[in-house]
Amino acid sequence: MSVLPIHFHPDAVLRKKCETVTEITTDILTLLDDMVETMYDEDGIGLAAPQVNVPKRLIVVDVEQREKGEPGTPIKLINPEVIMKSDNLTVLDEGCLSLPDMRVEVARPDSVTVRYMGINGATQEIHATDLLAKCLQHEIDHLNGVLIFDYLSPLKRNIVLRRYQKNMRHAGDM
Ligand code: NI
């Protein structure tokens, strides 16, 4: 397994509508393993394939890592989609590995059911609440080219993006 480089906003790959995976090849399985390793290396709770420059509908998540402080059981999801969501929205302060140092308060359903294909090719469903529900929605957003600042009003988005661009320029100086 290897750690892959993360792509940052404004890389165009992050804005693509990702392709459906039609066949589970060894390349796909290797990519999923590498995504898990990259997620742990970056101390993230989720990662989507476009963040490592692959515009395919693949995500990995492990929220136990954050809750317990050590890696739990990573979930690898192929072609995930939200098939049910609660009417009740809650706000979470979210970050993203492709947006270093940015935090955005995002209101999302607090529970969802996600259907996906597992690595064995079988269709599966997860009913998720709390942090896992938020994480799954955040990662599925990536597959549709959606980033957390898209949820902000134009005014707030400008402020957050100006600060981000400034930080990224400084990071580039070092
Ligand atoms: Ni993200």
PDB file of C-alpha atoms and ligand atoms in Angstrom:
ATOM      1  CA  MET A   1       0.000   0.000   0.000  1.00  0.00           C
ATOM      2  CA  SER A   2       1.173   3.511  -0.560  1.00  0.00           C
ATOM      3  CA  VAL A   3       0.304   7.015   0.545  1.00  0.00           C
ATOM      4  CA  LEU A   4      -0.962   9.116  -2.364  1.00  0.00           C
ATOM      5  CA  PRO A   5      -0.542  12.889  -2.744  1.00  0.00           C
ATOM      6  CA  ILE A   6      -3.667  14.901  -1.874  1.00  0.00           C
ATOM      7  CA  HIS A   7      -4.901  17.428  -4.420  1.00  0.00           C
ATOM      8  CA  PHE A   8      -5.960  20.817  -3.105  1.00  0.00           C
ATOM      9  CA  HIS A   9      -8.550  23.360  -4.175  1.00  0.00           C
ATOM     10  CA  PRO A  10      -8.543  24.937  -6.817  1.00  0.00           C
ATOM     11  CA  ASP A  11      -7.411  21.758  -8.649  1.00  0.00           C
ATOM     12  CA  ALA A  12     -10.011  21.066 -11.372  1.00  0.00           C
ATOM     13  CA  VAL A  13     -10.242  17.363 -10.462  1.00  0.00           C
ATOM     14  CA  LEU A  14     -12.133  18.380  -7.303  1.00  0.00           C
ATOM     15  CA  ARG A  15     -14.934  19.898  -9.385  1.00  0.00           C
ATOM     16  CA  LYS A  16     -15.555  16.908 -11.647  1.00  0.00           C
ATOM     17  CA  LYS A  17     -18.662  14.786 -11.608  1.00  0.00           C
ATOM     18  CA  CYS A  18     -16.956  11.448 -11.033  1.00  0.00           C
ATOM     19  CA  GLU A  19     -17.552   8.346 -13.140  1.00  0.00           C
ATOM     20  CA  THR A  20     -19.465   5.318 -11.947  1.00  0.00           C
ATOM     21  CA  VAL A  21     -17.278   2.250 -11.415  1.00  0.00           C
ATOM     22  CA  THR A  22     -18.510  -0.559 -13.661  1.00  0.00           C
ATOM     23  CA  GLU A  23     -15.983  -3.260 -12.837  1.00  0.00           C
ATOM     24  CA  ILE A  24     -14.043  -4.026  -9.674  1.00  0.00           C
ATOM     25  CA  THR A  25     -10.536  -4.532 -11.015  1.00  0.00           C
ATOM     26  CA  THR A  26      -7.331  -5.107  -9.061  1.00  0.00           C
ATOM     27  CA  ASP A  27      -6.461  -1.466  -9.859  1.00  0.00           C
ATOM     28  CA  ILE A  28      -9.651  -0.338  -8.104  1.00  0.00           C
ATOM     29  CA  LEU A  29      -8.925  -2.554  -5.080  1.00  0.00           C
ATOM     30  CA  THR A  30      -5.350  -1.272  -4.866  1.00  0.00           C
ATOM     31  CA  LEU A  31      -6.570   2.304  -5.153  1.00  0.00           C
ATOM     32  CA  LEU A  32      -9.044   1.740  -2.283  1.00  0.00           C
ATOM     33  CA  ASP A  33      -6.241   0.298  -0.111  1.00  0.00           C
ATOM     34  CA  ASP A  34      -4.019   3.268  -0.953  1.00  0.00           C
ATOM     35  CA  MET A  35      -6.867   5.659  -0.155  1.00  0.00           C
ATOM     36  CA  VAL A  36      -7.267   4.056   3.300  1.00  0.00           C
ATOM     37  CA  GLU A  37      -3.540   4.370   3.947  1.00  0.00           C
ATOM     38  CA  THR A  38      -3.572   7.985   2.743  1.00  0.00           C
ATOM     39  CA  MET A  39      -6.573   8.804   4.964  1.00  0.00           C
ATOM     40  CA  TYR A  40      -4.781   7.439   8.057  1.00  0.00           C
ATOM     41  CA  ASP A  41      -1.532   9.140   7.111  1.00  0.00           C
ATOM     42  CA  GLU A  42      -3.372  12.474   6.868  1.00  0.00           C
ATOM     43  CA  ASP A  43      -5.328  11.828  10.066  1.00  0.00           C
ATOM     44  CA  GLY A  44      -8.590  12.125   8.148  1.00  0.00           C
ATOM     45  CA  ILE A  45     -11.900  10.367   8.779  1.00  0.00           C
ATOM     46  CA  GLY A  46     -12.795  10.073   5.106  1.00  0.00           C
ATOM     47  CA  LEU A  47     -11.325  10.416   1.632  1.00  0.00           C
ATOM     48  CA  ALA A  48     -12.810  10.517  -1.859  1.00  0.00           C
ATOM     49  CA  ALA A  49     -11.002   9.356  -5.024  1.00  0.00           C
ATOM     50  CA  PRO A  50     -10.956  12.795  -6.744  1.00  0.00           C
ATOM     51  CA  GLN A  51      -8.859  14.054  -3.804  1.00  0.00           C
ATOM     52  CA  VAL A  52      -6.103  11.732  -5.020  1.00  0.00           C
ATOM     53  CA  ASN A  53      -6.691  12.765  -8.636  1.00  0.00           C
ATOM     54  CA  VAL A  54      -8.947   9.857  -9.666  1.00  0.00           C
ATOM     55  CA  PRO A  55     -12.397  11.033 -10.835  1.00  0.00           C
ATOM     56  CA  LYS A  56     -14.210   7.792  -9.957  1.00  0.00           C
ATOM     57  CA  ARG A  57     -17.044   7.147  -7.511  1.00  0.00           C
ATOM     58  CA  LEU A  58     -15.012   5.671  -4.639  1.00  0.00           C
ATOM     59  CA  ILE A  59     -14.783   6.757  -1.014  1.00  0.00           C
ATOM     60  CA  VAL A  60     -13.277   5.419   2.200  1.00  0.00           C
ATOM     61  CA  VAL A  61     -14.311   6.364   5.741  1.00  0.00           C
ATOM     62  CA  ASP A  62     -13.325   5.531   9.301  1.00  0.00           C
ATOM     63  CA  VAL A  63     -14.766   7.774  11.980  1.00  0.00           C
ATOM     64  CA  GLU A  64     -13.619   5.478  14.818  1.00  0.00           C
ATOM     65  CA  GLN A  65     -10.128   6.783  14.164  1.00  0.00           C
ATOM     66  CA  ARG A  66     -11.269  10.221  15.384  1.00  0.00           C
ATOM     67  CA  GLU A  67     -13.495   8.914  18.165  1.00  0.00           C
ATOM     68  CA  LYS A  68     -11.014   6.414  19.666  1.00  0.00           C
ATOM     69  CA  GLY A  69      -7.681   7.852  18.585  1.00  0.00           C
ATOM     70  CA  GLU A  70      -6.609   4.739  16.694  1.00  0.00           C
ATOM     71  CA  PRO A  71      -7.620   3.229  13.353  1.00  0.00           C
ATOM     72  CA  GLY A  72     -10.866   1.261  13.514  1.00  0.00           C
ATOM     73  CA  THR A  73     -12.417  -0.649  10.636  1.00  0.00           C
ATOM     74  CA  PRO A  74     -12.211   1.322   7.397  1.00  0.00           C
ATOM     75  CA  ILE A  75     -15.254   1.117   5.107  1.00  0.00           C
ATOM     76  CA  LYS A  76     -14.613   1.123   1.351  1.00  0.00           C
ATOM     77  CA  LEU A  77     -17.605   2.247  -0.706  1.00  0.00           C
ATOM     78  CA  ILE A  78     -17.949   1.900  -4.474  1.00  0.00           C
ATOM     79  CA  ASN A  79     -20.630   4.039  -6.209  1.00  0.00           C
ATOM     80  CA  PRO A  80     -22.160   5.234  -2.908  1.00  0.00           C
ATOM     81  CA  GLU A  81     -25.450   7.134  -2.975  1.00  0.00           C
ATOM     82  CA  VAL A  82     -27.693   8.572  -0.307  1.00  0.00           C
ATOM     83  CA  ILE A  83     -31.045   6.811  -0.625  1.00  0.00           C
ATOM     84  CA  MET A  84     -32.705   8.187   2.513  1.00  0.00           C
ATOM     85  CA  LYS A  85     -32.023  11.160   4.743  1.00  0.00           C
ATOM     86  CA  SER A  86     -33.572  12.587   7.871  1.00  0.00           C
ATOM     87  CA  ASP A  87     -35.547  15.840   7.708  1.00  0.00           C
ATOM     88  CA  ASN A  88     -33.646  16.983  10.771  1.00  0.00           C
ATOM     89  CA  LEU A  89     -30.509  18.976   9.940  1.00  0.00           C
ATOM     90  CA  THR A  90     -27.665  19.607  12.355  1.00  0.00           C
ATOM     91  CA  VAL A  91     -24.636  21.823  11.965  1.00  0.00           C
ATOM     92  CA  LEU A  92     -21.087  20.481  12.135  1.00  0.00           C
ATOM     93  CA  ASP A  93     -17.835  22.401  11.832  1.00  0.00           C
ATOM     94  CA  GLU A  94     -16.231  20.515   8.921  1.00  0.00           C
ATOM     95  CA  GLY A  95     -12.753  20.461   7.462  1.00  0.00           C
ATOM     96  CA  CYS A  96     -11.433  18.834   4.303  1.00  0.00           C
ATOM     97  CA  LEU A  97      -8.008  17.416   3.412  1.00  0.00           C
ATOM     98  CA  SER A  98      -8.229  19.286   0.082  1.00  0.00           C
ATOM     99  CA  LEU A  99      -8.811  22.609   1.886  1.00  0.00           C
ATOM    100  CA  PRO A 100      -5.962  22.941   4.418  1.00  0.00           C
ATOM    101  CA  ASP A 101      -6.855  25.016   7.481  1.00  0.00           C
ATOM    102  CA  MET A 102     -10.371  25.807   6.270  1.00  0.00           C
ATOM    103  CA  ARG A 103     -13.300  25.178   8.612  1.00  0.00           C
ATOM    104  CA  VAL A 104     -16.912  25.587   7.491  1.00  0.00           C
ATOM    105  CA  GLU A 105     -20.112  25.101   9.474  1.00  0.00           C
ATOM    106  CA  VAL A 106     -22.288  22.880   7.286  1.00  0.00           C
ATOM    107  CA  ALA A 107     -25.928  21.979   8.002  1.00  0.00           C
ATOM    108  CA  ARG A 108     -26.763  18.459   6.823  1.00  0.00           C
ATOM    109  CA  PRO A 109     -29.253  15.713   7.658  1.00  0.00           C
ATOM    110  CA  ASP A 110     -28.149  14.053  10.916  1.00  0.00           C
ATOM    111  CA  SER A 111     -28.911  10.571   9.647  1.00  0.00           C
ATOM    112  CA  VAL A 112     -28.751   8.952   6.215  1.00  0.00           C
ATOM    113  CA  THR A 113     -28.994   5.592   4.538  1.00  0.00           C
ATOM    114  CA  VAL A 114     -26.277   5.034   1.943  1.00  0.00           C
ATOM    115  CA  ARG A 115     -26.365   2.290  -0.686  1.00  0.00           C
ATOM    116  CA  TYR A 116     -23.059   1.201  -2.222  1.00  0.00           C
ATOM    117  CA  MET A 117     -21.206  -1.698  -3.733  1.00  0.00           C
ATOM    118  CA  GLY A 118     -18.755  -3.438  -1.434  1.00  0.00           C
ATOM    119  CA  ILE A 119     -15.351  -4.684  -2.603  1.00  0.00           C
ATOM    120  CA  ASN A 120     -16.888  -8.135  -3.164  1.00  0.00           C
ATOM    121  CA  GLY A 121     -19.352  -6.619  -5.651  1.00  0.00           C
ATOM    122  CA  ALA A 122     -22.426  -7.041  -3.442  1.00  0.00           C
ATOM    123  CA  THR A 123     -24.871  -4.177  -2.923  1.00  0.00           C
ATOM    124  CA  GLN A 124     -24.895  -3.034   0.699  1.00  0.00           C
ATOM    125  CA  GLU A 125     -26.567  -0.385   2.797  1.00  0.00           C
ATOM    126  CA  ILE A 126     -25.403   1.531   5.850  1.00  0.00           C
ATOM    127  CA  HIS A 127     -27.720   3.454   8.113  1.00  0.00           C
ATOM    128  CA  ALA A 128     -25.535   6.119   9.637  1.00  0.00           C
ATOM    129  CA  THR A 129     -26.046   8.763  12.286  1.00  0.00           C
ATOM    130  CA  ASP A 130     -23.958  11.543  13.814  1.00  0.00           C
ATOM    131  CA  LEU A 131     -20.348  11.876  12.637  1.00  0.00           C
ATOM    132  CA  LEU A 132     -20.498   8.906  10.240  1.00  0.00           C
ATOM    133  CA  ALA A 133     -23.612  10.343   8.548  1.00  0.00           C
ATOM    134  CA  LYS A 134     -21.885  13.700   8.082  1.00  0.00           C
ATOM    135  CA  CYS A 135     -18.674  12.114   6.840  1.00  0.00           C
ATOM    136  CA  LEU A 136     -20.476   9.950   4.255  1.00  0.00           C
ATOM    137  CA  GLN A 137     -22.373  12.978   2.921  1.00  0.00           C
ATOM    138  CA  HIS A 138     -19.191  15.067   2.782  1.00  0.00           C
ATOM    139  CA  GLU A 139     -17.336  12.354   0.823  1.00  0.00           C
ATOM    140  CA  ILE A 140     -20.265  11.692  -1.542  1.00  0.00           C
ATOM    141  CA  ASP A 141     -20.366  15.458  -2.204  1.00  0.00           C
ATOM    142  CA  HIS A 142     -16.766  15.159  -3.470  1.00  0.00           C
ATOM    143  CA  LEU A 143     -17.947  12.674  -6.122  1.00  0.00           C
ATOM    144  CA  ASN A 144     -20.283  15.363  -7.435  1.00  0.00           C
ATOM    145  CA  GLY A 145     -17.655  18.110  -7.366  1.00  0.00           C
ATOM    146  CA  VAL A 146     -19.137  19.759  -4.270  1.00  0.00           C
ATOM    147  CA  LEU A 147     -16.891  21.288  -1.578  1.00  0.00           C
ATOM    148  CA  ILE A 148     -17.843  22.517   1.902  1.00  0.00           C
ATOM    149  CA  PHE A 149     -17.611  26.231   1.098  1.00  0.00           C
ATOM    150  CA  ASP A 150     -20.319  25.748  -1.563  1.00  0.00           C
ATOM    151  CA  TYR A 151     -22.782  25.669   1.350  1.00  0.00           C
ATOM    152  CA  LEU A 152     -21.933  29.231   2.403  1.00  0.00           C
ATOM    153  CA  SER A 153     -23.656  32.418   1.332  1.00  0.00           C
ATOM    154  CA  PRO A 154     -21.712  34.288  -1.405  1.00  0.00           C
ATOM    155  CA  LEU A 155     -20.534  36.847   1.141  1.00  0.00           C
ATOM    156  CA  LYS A 156     -19.196  34.306   3.654  1.00  0.00           C
ATOM    157  CA  ARG A 157     -17.738  32.189   0.843  1.00  0.00           C
ATOM    158  CA  ASN A 158     -15.688  35.150  -0.394  1.00  0.00           C
ATOM    159  CA  ILE A 159     -14.280  35.785   3.058  1.00  0.00           C
ATOM    160  CA  VAL A 160     -13.364  32.130   3.620  1.00  0.00           C
ATOM    161  CA  LEU A 161     -11.831  31.753   0.143  1.00  0.00           C
ATOM    162  CA  ARG A 162      -9.794  34.942   0.392  1.00  0.00           C
ATOM    163  CA  ARG A 163      -8.335  33.730   3.691  1.00  0.00           C
ATOM    164  CA  TYR A 164      -7.674  30.304   2.135  1.00  0.00           C
ATOM    165  CA  GLN A 165      -5.882  31.753  -0.879  1.00  0.00           C
ATOM    166  CA  LYS A 166      -3.723  33.874   1.377  1.00  0.00           C
ATOM    167  CA  ASN A 167      -2.801  30.839   3.539  1.00  0.00           C
ATOM    168  CA  MET A 168      -2.010  28.740   0.470  1.00  0.00           C
ATOM    169  CA  ARG A 169       0.259  31.466  -0.956  1.00  0.00           C
ATOM    170  CA  HIS A 170       2.142  31.603   2.330  1.00  0.00           C
ATOM    171  CA  ALA A 171       2.387  27.797   2.449  1.00  0.00           C
ATOM    172  CA  GLY A 172       3.862  27.966  -1.062  1.00  0.00           C
ATOM    173  CA  ASP A 173       6.519  30.433   0.113  1.00  0.00           C
ATOM    174  CA  MET A 174       7.942  28.002   2.647  1.00  0.00           C
TER     175      MET A 174
HETATM  176 NI    NI B   1     -13.284  16.649   1.902  1.00  0.00          NI
END
